[in-house]
């Protein structure tokens, strides 16, 4: 079993829709949860991160962590064609510098 | 933030040869990481490279296959040695800017390697 599981997609939605991206994990020691966005032929870039459980909002993006279920989500409101990319969840425990990445979900926003 | 460049951006190599990938950062950084990203797979950490010390390799990766140099705080190289088609992948370097910034890694654009 992988430490972090993520549906690879692809996921295609119309412009303006709300997008929900999810990951599950098995290591209860994870404390930091991140979402990276990767455009084609580019390196990943950090979108946002949260510590422990709860929600965090940044503009059209909301990250949600449910540690009891070992489940994290990223919601994108009013999705735009420019949001089309691969989204990778990532996480680490507080004692380590190493980040464990999900395999990424490929998202396409149709104009 | 940090701006990272990698050379080459892509290469096609023959089985049994070696390729050295360069990673240049526009500022001094303490920690640099080398990752491999295969199609449909997650980013897999190969090793952590700190200036002035030997690189630390993850399980499944060895120095003889992936030697790393870190001569200063802005530069590192990763060599993929004695290549086989299974080494075909995208190789990325990344950095963190400080010990309190582990969550935010800045990535280079990657080197796309194809081994025939």
PDB file of C-alpha atoms in Angstrom, chain A residues 2 32 34 36 38 41-46 49 88 92 96-99 101-103, chain B residues 10 31 33 35 37 40-43 45 58 92 102-109 112:
ATOM      1  CA  UNK A   2       1.312   3.428  -0.955  1.00  0.00           C
ATOM      2  CA  UNK A  32       1.894  19.060   7.264  1.00  0.00           C
ATOM      3  CA  UNK A  34       0.491  20.518   0.932  1.00  0.00           C
ATOM      4  CA  UNK A  36       1.391  21.567  -5.460  1.00  0.00           C
ATOM      5  CA  UNK A  38       2.371  21.392 -11.988  1.00  0.00           C
ATOM      6  CA  UNK A  41       6.812  20.674 -18.829  1.00  0.00           C
ATOM      7  CA  UNK A  42       7.306  22.690 -15.637  1.00  0.00           C
ATOM      8  CA  UNK A  43       8.326  21.816 -12.102  1.00  0.00           C
ATOM      9  CA  UNK A  44       5.692  21.692  -9.341  1.00  0.00           C
ATOM     10  CA  UNK A  45       4.917  24.908  -7.437  1.00  0.00           C
ATOM     11  CA  UNK A  46       3.424  25.142  -3.961  1.00  0.00           C
ATOM     12  CA  UNK A  49      -0.198  24.061   2.944  1.00  0.00           C
ATOM     13  CA  UNK A  88      -0.139  16.846  -6.439  1.00  0.00           C
ATOM     14  CA  UNK A  92       5.350  15.145   5.826  1.00  0.00           C
ATOM     15  CA  UNK A  96      11.481  15.105   8.785  1.00  0.00           C
ATOM     16  CA  UNK A  97      12.406  17.273   5.837  1.00  0.00           C
ATOM     17  CA  UNK A  98      11.287  14.606   3.375  1.00  0.00           C
ATOM     18  CA  UNK A  99       7.974  15.205   1.615  1.00  0.00           C
ATOM     19  CA  UNK A 101       4.014  13.154  -2.855  1.00  0.00           C
ATOM     20  CA  UNK A 102       0.852  11.699  -4.349  1.00  0.00           C
ATOM     21  CA  UNK A 103       0.959  10.683  -7.988  1.00  0.00           C
TER      22      UNK A 103
ATOM     23  CA  UNK B  10      16.043  16.999 -22.380  1.00  0.00           C
ATOM     24  CA  UNK B  31      19.262  21.971   1.173  1.00  0.00           C
ATOM     25  CA  UNK B  33      16.917  17.604  -3.407  1.00  0.00           C
ATOM     26  CA  UNK B  35      13.720  13.724  -7.589  1.00  0.00           C
ATOM     27  CA  UNK B  37       9.170  11.642 -11.860  1.00  0.00           C
ATOM     28  CA  UNK B  40       1.792   8.423 -13.900  1.00  0.00           C
ATOM     29  CA  UNK B  41       4.000   8.067 -10.835  1.00  0.00           C
ATOM     30  CA  UNK B  42       4.566  10.315  -7.865  1.00  0.00           C
ATOM     31  CA  UNK B  43       7.708  12.348  -7.399  1.00  0.00           C
ATOM     32  CA  UNK B  45      13.120  11.453  -3.822  1.00  0.00           C
ATOM     33  CA  UNK B  58      16.842   7.163  -0.210  1.00  0.00           C
ATOM     34  CA  UNK B  92      14.023  17.447 -11.052  1.00  0.00           C
ATOM     35  CA  UNK B 102      10.532  22.337   4.394  1.00  0.00           C
ATOM     36  CA  UNK B 103       6.938  22.556   3.180  1.00  0.00           C
ATOM     37  CA  UNK B 104       7.800  24.937   0.373  1.00  0.00           C
ATOM     38  CA  UNK B 105      10.166  23.444  -2.119  1.00  0.00           C
ATOM     39  CA  UNK B 106      11.048  25.320  -5.275  1.00  0.00           C
ATOM     40  CA  UNK B 107      11.505  23.072  -8.272  1.00  0.00           C
ATOM     41  CA  UNK B 108      13.494  23.360 -11.427  1.00  0.00           C
ATOM     42  CA  UNK B 109      11.773  22.741 -14.781  1.00  0.00           C
ATOM     43  CA  UNK B 112      13.491  14.814 -19.586  1.00  0.00           C
TER      44      UNK B 112
END
